[in-house]
């Protein structure tokens, strides 16, 4: 089984979010970048398929040279080969088209994406990629088993879950649940050393066009002071929620 | 060239998100001086949509579409958009909406903006405001393709009633075997529980509750308020509560009218996911807990004393205001 894991290079979850160039660009100054958490859950599931079912695992990213440390980290976790499509990602359509070209040529059985990246939260790439490849697609995937060319996937739905079956090739949008938090691996020294020698192939982009453009950014209005209620006077809380906030 | 909205239903009844999406799509239709068409699948009574601005309903009724199927639904939505020459297609951001929207975008070669929170700033160029960085910022996005797909965030626009009636027309999309290659084997869903996605009120517990045996008072509060229950990430990681209750940046987003956090510190990843809730209440014994900076109302004190007392008072309040 050939697996491709799409890795988005995103600001660490604790990052302060600021913008530059007249609020038109994300300010990367002082920001730590990490593997997108949703992708890391999927990557960890891919490692399971590698260990238990002899799968090969490639990782892929659309981005400039600055994403290479993130890709090396994914290699240190255990992926075999990395591919970087050398262009700045601008929207979900452009990224999915660039991925579709390389993924299509690579004849992968399973393509694992995260349900969304935590920077732009587009939630577009997995579905668009599946659509472009005419592959089967399962979003918000919280469980995945592969047997021969058949996949059984569990999808999180509003208020529950459902079990789906599909044949390969399959694209998934994964999230926590596909593996547990405790299954995530911190790369060890040996992994990090090996990762340095693993292939990281840089591919030039096909020049796919974006369908959307981020014009400008804005930060939410600052929050007012919290109103504290005395624990001995909880009637006041109910009064505030009923008469002021009008939410009960 | 009407605007098209996908109106999600469950067991034949429209979901609140569908009515909100319709209300919103009506706003776009008005801005573009056109009408609003809805596509509904196996809905019992489509006339309700008229109240939220829908002029015409393409009503699909098919046993094959009894279970949601993203590919088949996307194909049907595409055919409806083509039939109506729609330039804008609106879906709400339910799990199903998020699943099929990118497929619709591919089918229609349309740019897609997700998590949209307001009517377009302008319709030509087509520019919408959406959340990014998990609610830490807004992002104005321009969709440059001829056809546009818009994913409307939950509880961002609200319901808006309009005058008028929806004419219903039966619609039979041409679906092929290729639309049914992902199949539902089983659905596991609590029937009588409010979901985090649809709840007006969410009551959430954190590590401060010490253990799963202490969730009775959280469930009781949820019961009184007709709320959904939720939890912080470590609580689900430790198995105190199911993963489906985990909210935050790596869990479910919350956009309810009221969010009550009990024994939750308010870590940045937690707050990012619940920031879209309109009113936030925190109960925490540590006055320095970061949640107090993000909340509208706070009570500093021991949850084990406060919550049972608050529950009694909420019961009295509900009895009086029923
Ligand atoms: C990549 C990444 C992603 C993450 N994603 C998420 C996410 O999606 N959602 C999420 O929630 N977290 C997430 N986290 C974890 C987050 O950083 C925090 O660790 C977590 O939110 C803390 O949970 P908590 O508030 O329940 O626990 P704690 O931080 O331990 O807080 C418990 C609180 O309870 C209070 N308390 C204790 N006893 C009482 C009492 N008797 N009465 C009242 N209050 C009491 C304490 O004062 C404390 O403030 C993520 C972390 C990382 C690194």
XYZ file of C-alpha atoms and ligand atoms in Angstrom:
623
model
C 0.000 0.000 0.000
C 1.307 3.424 -0.988
C 0.313 6.212 1.377
C 0.745 9.940 0.878
C 0.305 12.251 3.860
C -0.283 15.935 3.131
C 1.480 18.107 5.659
C 0.540 21.698 6.286
C 3.153 23.901 7.957
C 1.275 26.059 10.453
C 1.918 28.435 13.350
C 2.172 26.699 16.701
C -1.165 26.783 18.549
C 0.158 29.246 21.137
C 1.240 31.803 18.505
C 0.182 35.412 18.758
C -1.580 36.265 15.535
C -0.524 39.572 13.961
C -0.568 41.008 10.464
C 1.758 43.213 8.419
C 1.732 45.116 5.118
C -1.441 47.026 5.907
C -3.089 43.947 7.451
C -2.743 42.047 4.208
C -0.240 39.399 5.361
C 0.244 37.111 8.338
C 3.231 38.286 10.364
C 5.552 35.296 10.769
C 7.935 37.257 12.984
C 8.794 35.232 16.076
C 6.285 32.526 15.136
C 7.154 28.849 15.627
C 5.867 26.547 12.916
C 4.724 22.990 13.465
C 3.067 20.108 11.642
C -0.633 20.914 11.486
C -2.139 18.955 14.430
C -4.862 17.335 12.300
C -2.172 16.138 9.867
C -0.048 14.772 12.693
C -2.871 12.492 13.831
C -3.127 11.200 10.245
C 0.631 10.809 9.884
C 0.673 8.737 13.055
C -2.045 6.478 11.637
C 0.070 6.145 8.467
C 2.990 4.972 10.623
C 0.713 2.283 12.029
C -0.075 1.076 8.501
C 3.651 1.091 7.782
C 4.497 -0.989 10.850
C 1.576 -3.391 10.754
C 0.805 -3.675 7.041
C 4.099 -2.803 5.354
C 2.831 0.406 3.763
C 5.219 2.983 2.328
C 4.626 6.523 3.536
C 5.508 9.645 1.581
C 4.747 13.109 2.830
C 4.032 16.151 0.719
C 3.768 19.886 1.256
C 3.100 22.862 -0.958
C 5.373 25.612 0.287
C 8.677 27.405 0.156
C 12.025 26.241 1.609
C 10.948 27.492 5.058
C 8.687 24.451 5.454
C 11.588 21.973 5.265
C 12.199 21.758 9.056
C 8.537 20.739 9.432
C 8.978 18.098 6.730
C 12.166 16.820 8.409
C 10.190 16.439 11.595
C 7.592 14.334 9.782
C 10.432 12.235 8.351
C 11.842 11.851 11.872
C 8.458 10.541 13.008
C 8.977 7.827 10.398
C 7.831 8.829 6.893
C 10.066 7.471 4.109
C 10.294 10.303 1.588
C 9.285 13.933 1.508
C 8.113 15.953 -1.471
C 7.956 19.726 -1.431
C 6.125 21.499 -4.231
C 8.042 24.707 -4.420
C 5.454 27.473 -4.429
C 3.704 29.735 -1.965
C 0.280 28.311 -1.073
C -2.419 30.903 -1.708
C -5.744 29.082 -1.569
C -7.239 25.641 -1.193
C -7.904 25.210 -4.894
C -4.358 26.060 -5.930
C -2.851 23.791 -3.254
C -5.201 20.913 -4.107
C -4.411 21.232 -7.830
C -0.676 21.178 -7.180
C -1.090 18.174 -4.886
C -3.393 16.402 -7.353
C -0.776 16.509 -10.090
C 1.955 14.888 -8.006
C -0.420 12.572 -6.140
C -1.995 11.401 -9.409
C 1.393 10.579 -10.932
C 2.393 8.719 -7.770
C -0.567 6.291 -7.886
C -1.203 6.375 -4.162
C -3.756 4.049 -2.597
C -4.432 6.267 0.366
C -3.996 10.011 0.763
C -4.252 11.325 4.289
C -4.936 15.018 4.899
C -6.070 16.809 8.053
C -9.707 17.948 8.141
C -8.435 21.533 8.129
C -5.224 23.419 8.769
C -5.281 25.530 11.891
C -4.090 28.715 10.153
C -6.658 29.514 7.458
C -9.132 26.808 8.556
C -10.204 26.376 4.951
C -11.221 22.725 5.200
C -10.990 22.670 1.422
C -7.894 20.786 0.353
C -8.914 17.205 1.228
C -12.288 17.383 -0.548
C -11.041 19.316 -3.552
C -8.094 16.940 -3.917
C -10.437 13.937 -3.804
C -12.741 15.612 -6.313
C -9.896 16.380 -8.713
C -8.497 12.842 -8.445
C -11.970 11.282 -8.643
C -10.996 9.293 -5.573
C -13.319 8.361 -2.745
C -13.430 10.808 0.134
C -14.171 10.633 3.840
C -14.024 13.811 5.897
C -13.684 14.263 9.692
C -12.303 10.744 9.821
C -11.846 9.356 13.352
C -11.111 5.733 12.541
C -9.591 3.966 9.546
C -8.883 0.320 8.714
C -7.651 -0.969 5.363
C -8.024 -4.554 4.195
C -6.800 -5.257 0.662
C -8.354 -2.506 -1.445
C -11.259 -1.942 0.958
C -11.341 0.782 3.569
C -13.615 1.020 6.572
C -13.711 4.524 7.956
C -15.514 6.131 10.849
C -16.713 9.659 10.230
C -17.645 12.107 12.942
C -21.080 13.576 12.255
C -22.978 16.210 14.218
C -23.999 14.392 17.383
C -22.451 11.017 16.644
C -20.536 8.987 14.130
C -21.096 6.742 11.168
C -19.208 3.844 9.663
C -18.454 4.032 5.949
C -16.924 1.596 3.508
C -15.178 2.506 0.286
C -12.629 1.043 -2.047
C -9.207 2.566 -2.590
C -7.947 4.993 -3.761
C -9.255 7.023 -0.876
C -8.613 10.542 0.408
C -9.399 11.328 4.020
C -9.645 14.481 6.095
C -8.389 13.208 9.444
C -8.483 14.525 12.985
C -7.929 13.414 16.564
C -9.522 10.014 17.018
C -7.908 8.447 13.965
C -5.224 7.865 16.597
C -5.304 8.901 20.235
C -3.317 11.797 21.620
C -1.202 9.260 23.533
C -0.245 7.550 20.243
C 1.515 10.665 18.922
C 5.259 10.131 18.699
C 7.925 12.592 19.668
C 10.808 11.864 17.306
C 13.788 10.270 19.055
C 17.466 10.981 18.339
C 17.751 8.030 15.992
C 14.713 9.178 14.035
C 16.086 12.702 13.771
C 19.480 11.433 12.538
C 17.855 9.162 9.956
C 15.556 11.945 8.794
C 18.561 14.011 7.741
C 19.482 11.352 5.193
C 16.014 10.652 3.877
C 15.130 12.063 0.457
C 13.388 15.425 0.371
C 12.526 16.020 -3.256
C 11.745 19.505 -4.431
C 9.292 19.603 -7.322
C 8.521 22.717 -9.334
C 4.840 23.751 -9.348
C 2.539 23.296 -12.328
C 1.385 26.886 -11.894
C -2.166 26.132 -10.806
C -4.312 29.192 -10.285
C -6.078 30.114 -7.082
C -9.842 30.638 -7.041
C -9.862 32.921 -4.028
C -7.629 35.591 -2.623
C -7.156 36.764 0.972
C -7.534 40.518 0.636
C -7.036 41.649 4.206
C -7.147 40.552 7.816
C -8.707 41.993 10.902
C -8.400 41.120 14.573
C -11.520 40.711 16.699
C -12.492 43.745 18.758
C -10.898 43.661 22.210
C -13.042 42.070 24.850
C -14.597 44.095 27.666
C -13.841 43.348 31.327
C -15.386 40.235 32.821
C -18.243 40.905 35.246
C -17.574 38.984 38.420
C -20.470 37.605 40.412
C -20.180 36.773 44.105
C -20.585 33.015 44.669
C -23.014 33.894 47.458
C -25.159 35.851 45.028
C -25.812 33.507 42.119
C -29.224 35.075 41.538
C -27.322 37.966 40.047
C -25.714 35.644 37.490
C -29.101 34.339 36.428
C -30.407 37.889 36.234
C -27.469 38.963 34.031
C -27.853 35.979 31.732
C -31.587 36.547 31.435
C -31.891 40.337 31.302
C -28.534 41.559 30.043
C -27.141 38.848 27.791
C -30.629 37.458 27.033
C -29.295 33.947 26.587
C -31.501 32.064 29.061
C -29.480 33.019 -12.192
C -30.892 32.638 -8.707
C -28.816 31.988 -5.605
C -28.924 28.331 -4.528
C -28.937 27.162 -0.915
C -28.548 23.602 0.334
C -31.031 23.112 3.168
C -30.098 20.201 5.387
C -32.802 18.096 6.957
C -32.883 15.185 9.335
C -35.741 12.700 9.516
C -37.604 14.948 7.100
C -37.296 18.106 9.233
C -35.107 21.077 8.383
C -32.241 21.775 10.743
C -31.801 25.212 12.236
C -28.590 25.609 10.229
C -30.604 25.143 7.041
C -32.982 27.961 7.959
C -30.049 30.159 8.876
C -28.338 29.371 5.569
C -31.586 30.248 3.765
C -31.908 33.545 5.668
C -28.335 34.380 4.741
C -28.636 33.301 1.112
C -31.718 35.527 0.815
C -29.505 38.454 1.800
C -27.109 37.606 -1.028
C -29.981 37.140 -3.485
C -31.316 40.586 -2.558
C -27.883 42.176 -2.960
C -27.685 40.590 -6.414
C -31.318 41.445 -7.274
C -32.253 37.849 -7.861
C -34.343 35.116 -6.295
C -33.460 32.292 -3.924
C -33.807 28.613 -4.749
C -33.291 25.861 -2.177
C -32.430 22.233 -2.750
C -33.880 19.895 -0.131
C -33.486 16.144 0.205
C -36.343 13.994 1.501
C -37.895 16.876 3.417
C -41.506 16.331 4.551
C -42.751 19.882 4.254
C -40.772 22.421 2.280
C -43.200 25.297 2.858
C -41.322 26.271 6.047
C -38.483 27.537 3.842
C -40.708 30.289 2.467
C -40.602 31.966 5.858
C -36.844 32.339 5.532
C -36.776 33.865 2.101
C -36.780 30.887 -0.231
C -38.744 31.538 -3.427
C -38.526 28.083 -4.937
C -37.615 24.654 -3.599
C -36.139 21.902 -5.709
C -37.370 18.972 -3.686
C -35.489 15.718 -4.115
C -37.098 12.617 -2.806
C -35.170 9.419 -3.186
C -34.631 6.323 -1.057
C -31.081 6.151 -2.305
C -30.400 9.504 -0.632
C -31.910 8.574 2.716
C -28.469 8.538 4.272
C -26.342 11.564 3.589
C -23.837 10.788 0.845
C -21.382 13.598 0.151
C -20.617 12.720 -3.452
C -24.213 12.109 -4.479
C -25.438 15.220 -2.671
C -22.669 17.282 -4.273
C -23.625 15.970 -7.700
C -27.299 16.804 -7.090
C -26.394 20.288 -5.842
C -24.288 20.839 -8.937
C -27.148 19.818 -11.217
C -29.510 22.105 -9.333
C -27.033 24.988 -9.652
C -26.765 24.370 -13.384
C -30.513 24.138 -13.822
C -30.951 27.448 -11.988
C -27.828 29.035 -13.568
C -26.804 29.882 -10.011
C -23.703 31.958 -9.557
C -23.664 31.550 -5.781
C -24.219 28.341 -3.813
C -24.584 28.536 -0.017
C -24.133 25.635 2.406
C -24.092 25.727 6.173
C -21.060 24.452 8.023
C -22.565 21.362 9.554
C -20.459 18.199 9.360
C -22.346 17.299 6.187
C -22.092 20.789 4.710
C -18.337 20.865 5.266
C -18.058 17.398 3.761
C -19.831 18.163 0.505
C -18.919 21.842 -0.068
C -15.422 21.180 -1.504
C -16.873 18.494 -3.779
C -19.491 20.970 -4.999
C -16.674 23.453 -5.607
C -14.814 20.978 -7.820
C -17.963 20.046 -9.733
C -18.768 23.688 -10.440
C -15.139 24.811 -10.792
C -16.032 27.342 -8.170
C -13.925 29.119 -5.582
C -15.012 28.216 -2.078
C -14.897 30.374 1.051
C -15.599 28.512 4.286
C -16.479 29.779 7.787
C -18.105 32.905 6.425
C -19.679 35.084 9.123
C -21.366 37.971 7.296
C -23.092 38.985 4.090
C -20.676 39.885 1.272
C -18.919 43.231 1.647
C -19.548 43.526 -2.062
C -20.886 41.099 -4.655
C -18.724 42.409 -7.513
C -15.944 41.708 -6.770
C -17.382 39.042 -4.512
C -15.837 39.584 -1.102
C -16.785 37.871 2.155
C -15.628 38.008 5.764
C -14.607 34.691 7.277
C -12.853 33.559 10.425
C -9.249 32.383 10.278
C -6.601 31.288 12.753
C -9.343 29.502 14.675
C -11.255 32.647 15.550
C -8.156 34.630 16.424
C -8.706 36.760 13.304
C -11.034 37.568 10.443
C -10.044 37.282 6.842
C -11.675 39.099 3.924
C -11.628 36.757 0.959
C -12.362 37.534 -2.637
C -13.734 34.722 -4.778
C -12.657 35.277 -8.349
C -14.399 32.420 -10.188
C -17.652 32.826 -12.085
C -19.507 30.538 -9.655
C -18.948 30.928 -5.923
C -19.465 28.488 -3.064
C -20.008 29.993 0.368
C -19.896 28.027 3.634
C -21.810 29.867 6.356
C -20.535 29.540 9.941
C -22.996 28.306 12.536
C -24.954 30.890 14.485
C -23.150 33.739 12.723
C -26.054 35.257 10.840
C -29.137 34.115 12.741
C -32.609 33.516 11.431
C -34.301 36.195 9.400
C -37.916 35.865 8.478
C -39.296 37.318 5.274
C -42.653 37.532 3.589
C -43.500 35.147 0.840
C -44.046 31.517 0.043
C -41.797 28.888 -1.420
C -43.042 27.144 -4.538
C -42.069 23.505 -4.442
C -40.998 21.603 -7.522
C -39.896 18.009 -7.563
C -36.374 17.554 -8.797
C -34.760 14.331 -9.956
C -31.028 14.674 -10.349
C -29.334 12.163 -12.652
C -27.143 10.144 -10.343
C -24.875 7.327 -11.445
C -23.174 4.424 -9.688
C -20.075 6.600 -9.361
C -21.939 8.781 -6.896
C -22.403 5.855 -4.534
C -18.918 4.464 -4.011
C -18.699 5.522 -0.346
C -21.404 3.689 1.550
C -22.869 4.131 4.992
C -22.824 0.851 6.910
C -24.152 2.150 10.215
C -25.000 5.382 11.997
C -24.458 5.792 15.711
C -26.220 8.863 16.982
C -27.969 9.651 20.234
C -31.488 10.583 19.189
C -32.638 12.762 22.059
C -29.392 14.611 22.826
C -28.651 18.170 21.809
C -25.500 18.289 19.680
C -22.672 20.752 20.253
C -23.103 21.909 16.655
C -26.774 22.794 17.071
C -26.980 23.736 20.754
C -28.022 27.206 21.921
C -26.259 26.535 25.218
C -23.152 24.432 25.875
C -22.047 23.432 29.385
C -18.426 22.364 29.507
C -16.189 20.813 32.163
C -12.413 20.761 32.551
C -9.732 19.062 34.550
C -10.803 21.097 37.582
C -13.687 18.634 37.999
C -11.153 16.028 39.188
C -12.752 12.937 37.681
C -15.536 11.498 35.496
C -17.622 10.654 38.581
C -18.179 14.380 39.124
C -19.944 15.051 35.823
C -23.405 14.500 37.284
C -23.770 18.183 38.137
C -22.604 19.205 34.641
C -25.151 16.909 33.036
C -27.787 18.212 35.395
C -27.076 21.799 34.390
C -27.208 20.803 30.723
C -30.528 19.098 31.349
C -32.029 22.157 33.005
C -30.836 24.462 30.223
C -31.515 22.098 27.327
C -27.796 22.334 26.630
C -25.156 20.125 25.063
C -22.271 18.920 27.234
C -18.651 19.490 26.252
C -15.190 19.225 27.783
C -11.592 20.372 27.484
C -9.051 18.304 25.602
C -7.242 16.652 28.550
C -10.596 15.512 29.899
C -11.272 13.583 26.682
C -7.644 12.419 26.411
C -7.906 10.877 29.884
C -11.119 9.158 28.869
C -13.262 10.969 31.440
C -15.561 12.036 28.619
C -15.938 10.879 24.988
C -13.822 12.519 22.261
C -16.972 13.809 20.633
C -17.265 16.278 23.544
C -13.776 17.736 23.101
C -14.031 21.378 22.081
C -11.278 23.794 21.106
C -8.756 24.313 18.373
C -8.203 20.596 17.804
C -11.729 19.588 18.789
C -15.145 20.862 17.859
C -15.850 24.543 17.410
C -18.507 26.110 19.614
C -20.707 28.944 18.337
C -23.604 28.706 20.774
C -25.341 31.694 22.347
C -24.087 30.697 25.799
C -20.995 28.737 26.841
C -20.518 27.860 30.510
C -17.012 26.657 31.414
C -16.548 24.889 34.737
C -13.043 24.114 35.998
C -11.427 25.041 32.683
C -8.315 27.221 32.813
C -8.799 28.887 29.424
C -5.675 27.805 27.548
C -5.236 29.579 24.224
C -6.100 26.411 22.277
C -9.290 25.984 24.245
C -10.367 29.608 23.863
C -9.664 29.601 20.135
C -12.315 26.967 19.623
C -15.017 28.506 21.777
C -14.479 32.189 21.034
C -17.371 32.323 18.618
C -19.811 31.609 21.461
C -21.760 34.811 22.028
C -21.755 34.881 25.845
C -19.168 33.085 27.969
C -19.386 32.272 31.658
C -16.497 30.846 33.681
C -16.595 29.166 37.083
C -13.077 28.626 38.420
C -11.449 28.762 41.867
C -8.325 30.463 40.542
C -8.936 34.185 39.972
C -5.793 34.250 37.803
C -7.136 31.641 35.361
C -6.818 33.072 31.822
C -10.458 32.244 31.120
C -11.488 35.302 33.157
C -9.922 37.500 30.466
C -12.042 35.886 27.762
C -15.341 35.564 29.639
C -18.277 37.943 29.925
C -19.296 36.708 33.366
C -17.270 34.904 35.988
C -17.634 33.348 39.395
C -14.466 32.792 41.411
C -14.913 29.807 43.689
C -15.147 26.069 44.137
C -17.191 24.463 41.387
C -18.306 21.709 43.741
C -20.085 24.293 45.879
C -21.216 26.697 43.157
C -22.607 24.369 40.501
C -25.110 22.485 42.710
C -26.373 25.814 44.101
C -26.567 27.337 40.653
C -28.468 24.300 39.378
C -31.103 24.742 42.088
C -31.495 28.400 41.179
C -31.644 27.631 37.459
C -34.385 25.102 38.140
C -36.402 27.724 40.017
C -35.798 30.210 37.220
C -36.875 27.726 34.548
C -39.984 26.779 36.543
C -40.968 30.448 36.697
C -40.115 31.280 33.109
C -41.331 28.116 31.400
C -1.428 21.395 19.873
C -2.359 21.571 21.025
C -3.724 21.594 20.778
C -4.628 21.741 21.842
N -5.965 21.771 21.561
C -6.840 21.925 22.598
C -8.245 21.966 22.357
O -8.712 21.843 21.217
N -9.087 22.102 23.406
C -8.621 22.203 24.705
O -9.450 22.326 25.614
N -7.315 22.168 24.948
C -6.410 22.017 23.939
N -5.076 21.939 24.223
C -4.666 21.837 25.638
C -4.574 23.154 26.350
O -3.285 23.697 26.148
C -4.800 22.964 27.864
O -3.863 22.027 28.360
C -6.197 22.474 28.234
O -7.188 23.241 27.589
C -6.392 22.551 29.721
O -7.590 21.913 30.084
P -8.327 22.300 31.416
O -8.621 23.730 31.401
O -9.449 21.352 31.569
O -7.256 21.900 32.523
P -6.300 22.807 33.405
O -5.504 23.733 32.596
O -5.621 21.862 34.311
O -7.304 23.701 34.209
C -8.139 23.248 35.209
C -8.743 24.479 35.849
O -9.674 24.062 36.837
C -9.576 24.943 37.935
N -10.035 24.223 39.115
C -9.433 23.242 39.831
N -10.210 22.851 40.836
C -11.334 23.583 40.785
C -12.513 23.641 41.562
N -12.706 22.836 42.626
N -13.455 24.528 41.223
C -13.300 25.347 40.160
N -12.211 25.320 39.389
C -11.240 24.449 39.685
C -8.134 25.321 38.005
O -7.998 26.573 38.639
C -7.730 25.376 36.538
O -7.864 26.685 36.028
C -4.154 21.828 23.182
C -2.784 21.828 23.411
C -1.886 21.707 22.374
C -0.422 21.713 22.688
